[in-house]
Short mmCIF file of C-alpha atoms in Angstrom, two decimals:
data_model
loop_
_atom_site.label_atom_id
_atom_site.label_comp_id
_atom_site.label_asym_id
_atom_site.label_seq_id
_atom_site.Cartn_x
_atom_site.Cartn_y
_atom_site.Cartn_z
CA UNK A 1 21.13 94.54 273.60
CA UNK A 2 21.62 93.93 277.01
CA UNK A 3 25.43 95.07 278.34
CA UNK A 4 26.42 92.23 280.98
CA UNK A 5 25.56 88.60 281.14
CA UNK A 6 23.10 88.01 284.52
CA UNK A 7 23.64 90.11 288.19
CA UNK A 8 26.26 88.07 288.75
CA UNK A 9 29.14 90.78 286.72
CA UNK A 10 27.59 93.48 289.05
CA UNK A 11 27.09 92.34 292.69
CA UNK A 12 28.67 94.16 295.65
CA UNK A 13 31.92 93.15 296.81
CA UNK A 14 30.12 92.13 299.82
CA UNK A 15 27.73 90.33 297.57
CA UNK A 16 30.60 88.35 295.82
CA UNK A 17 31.94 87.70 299.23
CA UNK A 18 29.30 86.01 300.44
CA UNK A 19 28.59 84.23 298.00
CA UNK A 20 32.30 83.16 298.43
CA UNK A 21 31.74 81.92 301.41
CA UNK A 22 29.85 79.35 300.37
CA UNK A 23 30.69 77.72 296.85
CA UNK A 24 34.08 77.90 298.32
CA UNK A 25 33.69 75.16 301.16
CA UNK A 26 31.40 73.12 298.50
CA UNK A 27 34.23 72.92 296.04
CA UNK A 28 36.91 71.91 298.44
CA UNK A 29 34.33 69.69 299.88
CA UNK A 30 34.12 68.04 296.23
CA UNK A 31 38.15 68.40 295.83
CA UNK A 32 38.36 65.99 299.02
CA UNK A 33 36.64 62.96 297.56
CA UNK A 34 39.62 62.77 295.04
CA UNK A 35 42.55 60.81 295.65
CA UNK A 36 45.02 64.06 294.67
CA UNK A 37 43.18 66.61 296.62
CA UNK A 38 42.51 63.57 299.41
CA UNK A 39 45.86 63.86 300.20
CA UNK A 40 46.83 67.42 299.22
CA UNK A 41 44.20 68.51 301.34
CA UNK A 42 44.30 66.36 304.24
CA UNK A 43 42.92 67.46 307.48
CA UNK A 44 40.98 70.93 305.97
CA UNK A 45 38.36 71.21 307.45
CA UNK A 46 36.19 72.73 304.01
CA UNK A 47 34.00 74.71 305.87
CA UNK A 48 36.70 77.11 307.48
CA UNK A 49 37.94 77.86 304.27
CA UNK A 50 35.30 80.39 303.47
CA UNK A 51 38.01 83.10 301.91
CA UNK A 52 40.88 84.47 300.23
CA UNK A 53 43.47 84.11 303.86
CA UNK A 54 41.65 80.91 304.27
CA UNK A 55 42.46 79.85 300.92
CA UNK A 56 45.44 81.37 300.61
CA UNK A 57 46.91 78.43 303.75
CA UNK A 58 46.15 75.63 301.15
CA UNK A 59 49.05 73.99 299.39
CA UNK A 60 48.87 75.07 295.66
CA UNK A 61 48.84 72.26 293.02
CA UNK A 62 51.16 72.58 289.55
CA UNK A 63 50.30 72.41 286.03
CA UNK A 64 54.25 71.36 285.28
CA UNK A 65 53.36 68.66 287.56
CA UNK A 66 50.60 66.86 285.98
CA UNK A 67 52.15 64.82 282.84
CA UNK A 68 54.51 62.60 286.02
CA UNK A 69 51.24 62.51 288.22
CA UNK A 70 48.99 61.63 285.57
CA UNK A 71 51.60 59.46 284.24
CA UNK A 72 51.56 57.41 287.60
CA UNK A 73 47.98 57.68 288.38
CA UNK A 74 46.09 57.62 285.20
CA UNK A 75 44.64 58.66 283.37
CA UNK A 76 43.77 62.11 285.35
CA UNK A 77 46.53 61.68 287.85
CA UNK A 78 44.13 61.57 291.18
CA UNK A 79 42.54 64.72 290.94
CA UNK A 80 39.50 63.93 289.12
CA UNK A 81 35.90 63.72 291.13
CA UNK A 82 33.92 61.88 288.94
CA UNK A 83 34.78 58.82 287.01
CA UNK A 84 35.63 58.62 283.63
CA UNK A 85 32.31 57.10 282.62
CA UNK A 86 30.34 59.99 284.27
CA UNK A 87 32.38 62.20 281.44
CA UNK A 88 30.60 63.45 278.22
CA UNK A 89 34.07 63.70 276.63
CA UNK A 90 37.87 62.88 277.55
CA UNK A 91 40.77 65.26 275.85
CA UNK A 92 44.62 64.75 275.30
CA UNK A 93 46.36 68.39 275.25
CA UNK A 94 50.03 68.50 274.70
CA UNK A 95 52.31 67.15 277.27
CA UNK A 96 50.29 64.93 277.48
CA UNK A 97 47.92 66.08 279.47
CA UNK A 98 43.97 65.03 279.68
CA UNK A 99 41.16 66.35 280.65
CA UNK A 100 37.67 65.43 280.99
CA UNK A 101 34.52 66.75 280.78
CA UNK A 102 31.24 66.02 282.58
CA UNK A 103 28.05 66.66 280.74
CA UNK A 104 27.00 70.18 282.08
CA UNK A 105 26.05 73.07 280.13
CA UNK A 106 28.67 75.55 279.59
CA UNK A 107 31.14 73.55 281.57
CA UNK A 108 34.27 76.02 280.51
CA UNK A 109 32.16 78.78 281.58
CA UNK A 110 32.57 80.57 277.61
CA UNK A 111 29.60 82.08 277.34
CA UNK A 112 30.23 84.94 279.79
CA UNK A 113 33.25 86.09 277.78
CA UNK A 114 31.18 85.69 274.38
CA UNK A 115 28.41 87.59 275.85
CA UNK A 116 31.11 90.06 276.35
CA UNK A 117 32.52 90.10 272.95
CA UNK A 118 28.69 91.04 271.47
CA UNK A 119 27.20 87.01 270.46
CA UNK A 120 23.96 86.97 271.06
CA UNK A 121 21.26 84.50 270.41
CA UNK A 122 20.51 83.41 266.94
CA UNK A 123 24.04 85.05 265.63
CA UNK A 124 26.06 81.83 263.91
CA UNK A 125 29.59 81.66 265.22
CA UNK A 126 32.55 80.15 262.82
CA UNK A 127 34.59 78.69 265.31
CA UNK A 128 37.74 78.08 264.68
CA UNK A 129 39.34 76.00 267.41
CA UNK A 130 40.45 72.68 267.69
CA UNK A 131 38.03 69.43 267.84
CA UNK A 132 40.47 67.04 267.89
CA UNK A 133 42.45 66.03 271.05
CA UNK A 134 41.90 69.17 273.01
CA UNK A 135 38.47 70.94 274.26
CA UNK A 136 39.29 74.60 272.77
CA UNK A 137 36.75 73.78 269.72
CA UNK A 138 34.24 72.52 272.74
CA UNK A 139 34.58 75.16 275.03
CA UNK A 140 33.59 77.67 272.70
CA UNK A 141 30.49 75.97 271.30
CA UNK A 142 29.55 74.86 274.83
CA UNK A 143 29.55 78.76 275.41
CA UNK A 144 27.80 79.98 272.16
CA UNK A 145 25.35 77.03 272.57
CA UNK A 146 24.09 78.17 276.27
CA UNK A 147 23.52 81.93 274.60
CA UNK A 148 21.09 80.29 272.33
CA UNK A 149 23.88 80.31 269.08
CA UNK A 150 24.43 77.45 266.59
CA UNK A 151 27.72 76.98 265.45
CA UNK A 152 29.46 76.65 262.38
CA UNK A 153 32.77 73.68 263.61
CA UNK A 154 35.35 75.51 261.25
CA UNK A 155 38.33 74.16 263.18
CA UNK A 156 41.63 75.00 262.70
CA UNK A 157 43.51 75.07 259.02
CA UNK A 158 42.01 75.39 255.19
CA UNK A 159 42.11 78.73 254.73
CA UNK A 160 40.44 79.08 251.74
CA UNK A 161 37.80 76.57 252.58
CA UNK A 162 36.88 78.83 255.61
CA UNK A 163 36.71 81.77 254.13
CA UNK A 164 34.02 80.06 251.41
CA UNK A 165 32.31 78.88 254.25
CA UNK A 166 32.14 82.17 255.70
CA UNK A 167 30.69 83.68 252.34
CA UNK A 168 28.46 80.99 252.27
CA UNK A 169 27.10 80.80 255.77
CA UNK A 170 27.40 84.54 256.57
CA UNK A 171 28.58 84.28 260.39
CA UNK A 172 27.90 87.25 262.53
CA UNK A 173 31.55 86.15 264.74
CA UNK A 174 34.28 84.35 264.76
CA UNK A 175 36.15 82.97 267.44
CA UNK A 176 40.07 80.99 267.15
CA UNK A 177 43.43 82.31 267.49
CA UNK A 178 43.90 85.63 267.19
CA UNK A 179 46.48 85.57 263.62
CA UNK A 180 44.03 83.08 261.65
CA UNK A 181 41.00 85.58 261.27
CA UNK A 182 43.51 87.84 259.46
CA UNK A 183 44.63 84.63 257.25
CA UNK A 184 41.01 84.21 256.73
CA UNK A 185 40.03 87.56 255.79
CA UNK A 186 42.84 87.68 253.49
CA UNK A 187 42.32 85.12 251.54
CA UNK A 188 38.74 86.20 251.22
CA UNK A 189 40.10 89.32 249.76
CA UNK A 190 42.18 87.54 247.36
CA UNK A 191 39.28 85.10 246.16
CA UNK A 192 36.45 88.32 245.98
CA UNK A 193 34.30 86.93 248.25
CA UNK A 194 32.32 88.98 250.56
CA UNK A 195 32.31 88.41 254.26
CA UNK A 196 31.39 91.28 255.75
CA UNK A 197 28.94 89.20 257.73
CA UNK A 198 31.70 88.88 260.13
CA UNK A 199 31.43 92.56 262.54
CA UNK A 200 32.60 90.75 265.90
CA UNK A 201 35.44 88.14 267.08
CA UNK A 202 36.59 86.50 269.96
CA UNK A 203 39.88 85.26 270.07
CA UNK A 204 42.33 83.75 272.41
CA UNK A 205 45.05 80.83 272.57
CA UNK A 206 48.03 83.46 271.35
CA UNK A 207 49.48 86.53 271.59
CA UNK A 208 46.66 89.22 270.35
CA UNK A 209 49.12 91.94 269.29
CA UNK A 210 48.75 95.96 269.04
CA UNK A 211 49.53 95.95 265.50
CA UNK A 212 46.43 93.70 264.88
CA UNK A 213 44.20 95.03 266.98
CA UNK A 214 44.86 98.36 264.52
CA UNK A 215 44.51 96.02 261.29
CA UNK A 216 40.70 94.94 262.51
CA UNK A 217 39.80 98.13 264.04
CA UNK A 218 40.70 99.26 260.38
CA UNK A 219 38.49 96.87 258.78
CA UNK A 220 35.75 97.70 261.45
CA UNK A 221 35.58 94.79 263.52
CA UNK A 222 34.90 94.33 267.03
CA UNK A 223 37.81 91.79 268.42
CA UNK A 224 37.86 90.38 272.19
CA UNK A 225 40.22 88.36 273.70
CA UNK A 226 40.15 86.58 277.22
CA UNK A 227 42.59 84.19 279.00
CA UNK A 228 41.63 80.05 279.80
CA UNK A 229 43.12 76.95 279.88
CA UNK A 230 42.36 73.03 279.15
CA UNK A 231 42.52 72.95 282.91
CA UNK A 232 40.92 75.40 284.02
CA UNK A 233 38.02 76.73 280.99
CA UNK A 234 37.93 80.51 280.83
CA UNK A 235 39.79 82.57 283.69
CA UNK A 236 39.49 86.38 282.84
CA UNK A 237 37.87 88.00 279.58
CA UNK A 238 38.00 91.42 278.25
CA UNK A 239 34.92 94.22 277.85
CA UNK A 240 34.40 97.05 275.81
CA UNK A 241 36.11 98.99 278.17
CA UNK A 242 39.01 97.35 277.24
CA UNK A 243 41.52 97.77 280.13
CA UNK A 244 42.76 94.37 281.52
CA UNK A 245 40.76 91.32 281.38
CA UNK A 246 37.87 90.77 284.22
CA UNK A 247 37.64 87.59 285.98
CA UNK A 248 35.13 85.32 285.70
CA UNK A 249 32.56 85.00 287.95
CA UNK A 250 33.48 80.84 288.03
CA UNK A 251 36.78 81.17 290.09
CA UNK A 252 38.72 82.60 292.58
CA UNK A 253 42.44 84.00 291.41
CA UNK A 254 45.21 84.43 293.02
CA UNK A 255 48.79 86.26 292.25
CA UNK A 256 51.49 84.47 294.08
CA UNK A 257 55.47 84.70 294.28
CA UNK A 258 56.74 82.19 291.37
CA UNK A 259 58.00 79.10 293.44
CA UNK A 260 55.44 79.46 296.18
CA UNK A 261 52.17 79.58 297.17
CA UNK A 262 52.80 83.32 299.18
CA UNK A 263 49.95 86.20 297.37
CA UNK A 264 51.48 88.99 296.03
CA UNK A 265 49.97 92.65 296.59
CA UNK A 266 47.43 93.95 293.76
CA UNK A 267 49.84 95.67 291.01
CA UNK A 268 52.78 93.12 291.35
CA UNK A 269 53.08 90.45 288.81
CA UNK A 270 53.43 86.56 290.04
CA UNK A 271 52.21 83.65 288.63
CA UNK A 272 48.57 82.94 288.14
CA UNK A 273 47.00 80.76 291.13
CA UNK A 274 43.09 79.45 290.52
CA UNK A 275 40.79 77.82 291.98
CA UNK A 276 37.63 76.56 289.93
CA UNK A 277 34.30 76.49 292.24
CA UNK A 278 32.40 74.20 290.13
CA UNK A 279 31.62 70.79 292.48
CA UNK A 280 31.85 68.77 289.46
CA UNK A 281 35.47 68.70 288.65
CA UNK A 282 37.14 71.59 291.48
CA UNK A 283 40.84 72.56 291.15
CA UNK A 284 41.98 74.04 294.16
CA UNK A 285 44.89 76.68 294.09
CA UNK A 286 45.79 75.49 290.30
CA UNK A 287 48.88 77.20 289.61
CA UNK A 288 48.92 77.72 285.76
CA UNK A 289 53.11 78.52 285.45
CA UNK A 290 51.45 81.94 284.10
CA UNK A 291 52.73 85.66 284.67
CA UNK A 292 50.45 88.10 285.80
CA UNK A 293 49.19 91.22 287.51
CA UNK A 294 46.01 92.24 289.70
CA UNK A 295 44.68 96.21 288.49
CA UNK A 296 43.78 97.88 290.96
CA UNK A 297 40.23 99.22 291.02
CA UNK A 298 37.09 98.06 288.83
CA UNK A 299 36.32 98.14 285.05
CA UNK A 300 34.27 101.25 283.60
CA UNK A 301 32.04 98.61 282.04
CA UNK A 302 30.24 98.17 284.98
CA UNK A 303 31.38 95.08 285.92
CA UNK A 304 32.72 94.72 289.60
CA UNK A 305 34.35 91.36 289.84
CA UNK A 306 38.64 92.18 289.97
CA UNK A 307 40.70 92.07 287.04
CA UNK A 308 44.33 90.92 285.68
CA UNK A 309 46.48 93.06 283.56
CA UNK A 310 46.57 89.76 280.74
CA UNK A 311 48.73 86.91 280.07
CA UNK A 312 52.71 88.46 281.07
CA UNK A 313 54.94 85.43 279.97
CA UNK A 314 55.89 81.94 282.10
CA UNK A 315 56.57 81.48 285.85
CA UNK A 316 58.05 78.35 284.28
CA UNK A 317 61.80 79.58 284.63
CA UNK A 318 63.47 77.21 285.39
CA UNK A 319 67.37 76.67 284.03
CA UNK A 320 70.14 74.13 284.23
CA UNK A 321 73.30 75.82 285.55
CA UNK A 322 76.63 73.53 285.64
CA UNK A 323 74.74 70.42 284.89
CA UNK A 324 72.22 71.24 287.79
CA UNK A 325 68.39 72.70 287.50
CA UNK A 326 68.08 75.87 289.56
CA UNK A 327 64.55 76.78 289.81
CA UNK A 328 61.60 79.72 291.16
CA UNK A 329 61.02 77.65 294.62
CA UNK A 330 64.75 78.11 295.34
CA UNK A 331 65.19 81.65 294.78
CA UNK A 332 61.60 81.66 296.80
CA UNK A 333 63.53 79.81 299.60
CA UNK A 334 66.49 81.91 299.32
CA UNK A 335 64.30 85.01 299.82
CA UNK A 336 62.16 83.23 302.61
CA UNK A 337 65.17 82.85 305.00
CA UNK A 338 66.16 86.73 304.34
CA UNK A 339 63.14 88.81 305.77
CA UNK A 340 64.28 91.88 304.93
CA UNK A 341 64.67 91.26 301.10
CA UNK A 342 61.98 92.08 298.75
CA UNK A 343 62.15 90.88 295.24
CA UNK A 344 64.75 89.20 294.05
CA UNK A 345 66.68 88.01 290.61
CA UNK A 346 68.89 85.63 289.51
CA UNK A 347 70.84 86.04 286.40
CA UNK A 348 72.56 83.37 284.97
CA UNK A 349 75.66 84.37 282.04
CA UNK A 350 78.36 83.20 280.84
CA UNK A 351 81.73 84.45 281.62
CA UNK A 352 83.62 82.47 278.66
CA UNK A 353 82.31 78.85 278.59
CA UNK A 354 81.62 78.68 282.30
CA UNK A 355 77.76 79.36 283.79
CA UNK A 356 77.91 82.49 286.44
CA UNK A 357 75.19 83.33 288.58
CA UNK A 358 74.45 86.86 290.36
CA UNK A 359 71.84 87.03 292.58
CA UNK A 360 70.40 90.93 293.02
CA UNK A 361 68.18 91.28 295.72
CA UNK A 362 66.25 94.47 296.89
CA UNK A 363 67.08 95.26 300.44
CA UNK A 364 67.50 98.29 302.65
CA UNK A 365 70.33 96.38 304.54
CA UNK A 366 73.68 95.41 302.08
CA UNK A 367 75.11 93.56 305.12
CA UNK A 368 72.94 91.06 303.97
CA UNK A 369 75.17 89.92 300.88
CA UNK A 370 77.04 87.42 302.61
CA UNK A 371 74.47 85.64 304.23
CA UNK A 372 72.73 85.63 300.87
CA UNK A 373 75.07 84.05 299.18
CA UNK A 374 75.64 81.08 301.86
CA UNK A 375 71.96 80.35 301.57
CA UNK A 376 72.09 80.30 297.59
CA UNK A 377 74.68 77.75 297.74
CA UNK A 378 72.72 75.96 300.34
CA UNK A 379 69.80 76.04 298.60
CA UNK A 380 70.77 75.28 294.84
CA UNK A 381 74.25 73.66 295.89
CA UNK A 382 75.58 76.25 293.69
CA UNK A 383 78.33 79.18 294.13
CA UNK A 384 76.85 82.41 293.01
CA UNK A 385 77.71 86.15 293.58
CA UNK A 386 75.40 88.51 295.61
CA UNK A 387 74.30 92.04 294.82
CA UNK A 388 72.12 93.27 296.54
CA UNK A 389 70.58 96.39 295.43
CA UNK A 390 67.85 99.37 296.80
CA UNK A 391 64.04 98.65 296.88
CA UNK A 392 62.25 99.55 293.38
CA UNK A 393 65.09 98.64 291.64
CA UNK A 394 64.14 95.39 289.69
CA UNK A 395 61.86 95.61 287.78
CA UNK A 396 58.45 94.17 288.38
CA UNK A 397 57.74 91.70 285.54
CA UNK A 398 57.55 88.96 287.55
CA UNK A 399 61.04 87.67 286.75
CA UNK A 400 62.86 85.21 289.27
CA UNK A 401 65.52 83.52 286.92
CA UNK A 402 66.71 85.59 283.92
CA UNK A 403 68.82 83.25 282.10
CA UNK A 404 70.89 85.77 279.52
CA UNK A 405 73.04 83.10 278.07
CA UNK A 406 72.80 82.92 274.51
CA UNK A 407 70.54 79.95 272.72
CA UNK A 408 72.60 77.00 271.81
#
């Protein structure tokens, strides 16, 4: 059984880099013929952007922003290449938010991480996901289907009727969220059926827990996860080796401040950045509202590309505060105009029915309070305290606005 998917997983750094250098430049190149990226990237020259500082000078795009923009310019809100009759299918995720997708083998790029979960060709996956309105149950066949798999369309829901099906069909994986295989197992248990076909899983779309990774390890199955989205198809999977999930070898990602478009070193956690490389339908410096982390170093698997410590929570934090929204970008803004602060926090409490805000910032220099605090209430048109504290102090979670008051 062969251990990674092509030569692609374990190419030089030099190798990847070149290679870099020049799907990059085609996939802006693409990005410009749509009327978003027209604009958004206006007077790039695509062929100078041939790396991560390069890249890193383009404005970044956000998910929250999509359901106004598509809204106004439907239905994909400008940022589509190809017109919707050159699609093979058209989805509506929640939000709404739709997506379409061109006729391409393994658009969403799934078959990597399945390859990495143990499918191979011939082995029936039940899969699990969604058919309807969103392309999770189509991103996983399109990825089973290019390893040479058929596919059983379980979908989501009927417990009991999956876990017949299962008995019935004998699938060598599964693949859904990562709580339903339990439900289905269970219920298999409780109706004596046998499906011990089922050694291997890939699951993703929800939390994937320690507690059951322990109850599937007990029952001797072999359980992946990885991290995509509608937007975006897969972004990082996991490998035997288990520690952090590798990137795939289909984008570029980048860890930035929340509220900006400013990389973060490897270790500290920021919200997820992407950029998709495919000339067919490119997203350039996507930012997902996702927390988090670049590990340093590469996986004992084998495989070289970098990887991300998992999904860490939302950079989505924004709260209203006295009737007014105080969001990421303005602490970001805060920060920019102070360059001798490092990370900084705002927490919002109440002090008896009225909303307080502190903002802690790590600094070598506690002169700097004062100034702080005239640029908060510049910047959100809000009063707020200042503390500002020594570097290392906060912690590094990726956590701009921690809003403490308690759920109404």
């Amino acid at each position: 059984m062969t251990e990674h998917y092509d030569a692609l997983e374990t190419r030089s750094g030099d190798a990847r880099a070149a290679a870099l250098a020049v799907a990059l430049p085609r996939a802006i190149g693409a990005a410009q013929r749509a009327a978003h990226w027209a604009v958004a990237l206006a007077g790039v020259d695509a062929a100078r952007v041939t790396g991560a500082p390069a890249l890193a000078a383009l404005p970044v795009t956000r998910k929250s922003e999509l359901v106004a923009r598509q809204a106004e310019v439907p239905p994909f809100g400008g940022l589509d290449v190809l017109p919707i009759t050159a699609l093979a299918r058209v989805y509506a995720s929640p939000g709404p938010i739709h997506e379409g997708e061109p006729e391409a083998p393994d658009f969403w790029r799934y078959a990597r991480a399945l390859h990495a979960t143990g499918l191979r060709a011939g082995a029936l996956l039940h899969n699990c996901f969604a058919y309807h309105f969103t392309p999770a149950g189509m991103m996983l066949e399109g990825g089973a289907r290019a390893l040479g798999c058929p596919v059983f369309p379980g979908g989501t829901g009927n417990t009991e009727m999956q876990a017949r099906a299962a008995a019935h069909l004998r699938p060598a994986c599964y693949s859904g969220t990562p709580d339903f295989l339990k439900a289905i197992l269970e219920a298999g248990d409780a109706l004596g059926l046998d499906l011990a076909s089922l050694r291997l899983a890939h699951v993703t779309g929800g939390a994937f827990l320690p507690a059951l990774r322990t109850w599937y390890a007990a029952r001797g199955l072999t359980v992946m996860q990885s991290y995509g989205t509608a937007d975006l198809g897969l972004i990082a999977y996991e490998s035997v080796a288990r520690e952090g999930l590798i990137l795939d070898e289909g984008v570029v990602v980048e860890i930035v401040r929340p509220g900006t478009g400013d990389p973060l070193p490897d270790g500290e956690v920021g919200e997820v950045v992407v950029t998709t490389l495919s000339p067919l339908a490119p997203m350039i410096r996507f930012a997902t509202g996702d927390l988090s982390a670049i590990l340093p170093g590469a996986s004992p698997c084998g495989r070289t590309n970098r990887r991300i410590r998992g999904w860490m929570g939302r950079a989505d934090q924004a709260a209203k505060v006295r009737g007014m929204f105080v969001r990421p970008e303005q602490v970001a803004e805060v920060v920019r105009q102070h360059p001798g602060v490092g990370r900084a926090r705002l927490v919002i409490s109440l002090d008896g029915d009225r909303d307080t805000m502190i903002l802690r910032a790590e600094a070598t220099d506690a002169s700097l309070a004062e100034a702080l605090a005239q640029s908060l209430q510049a910047v959100t048109r809000l009063r707020g305290a200042v503390e500002v504290v020594p570097p290392g102090t906060l912690p590094n979670d990726g956590k701009v606005i921690d809003d403490t008051r308690p759920a109404p």
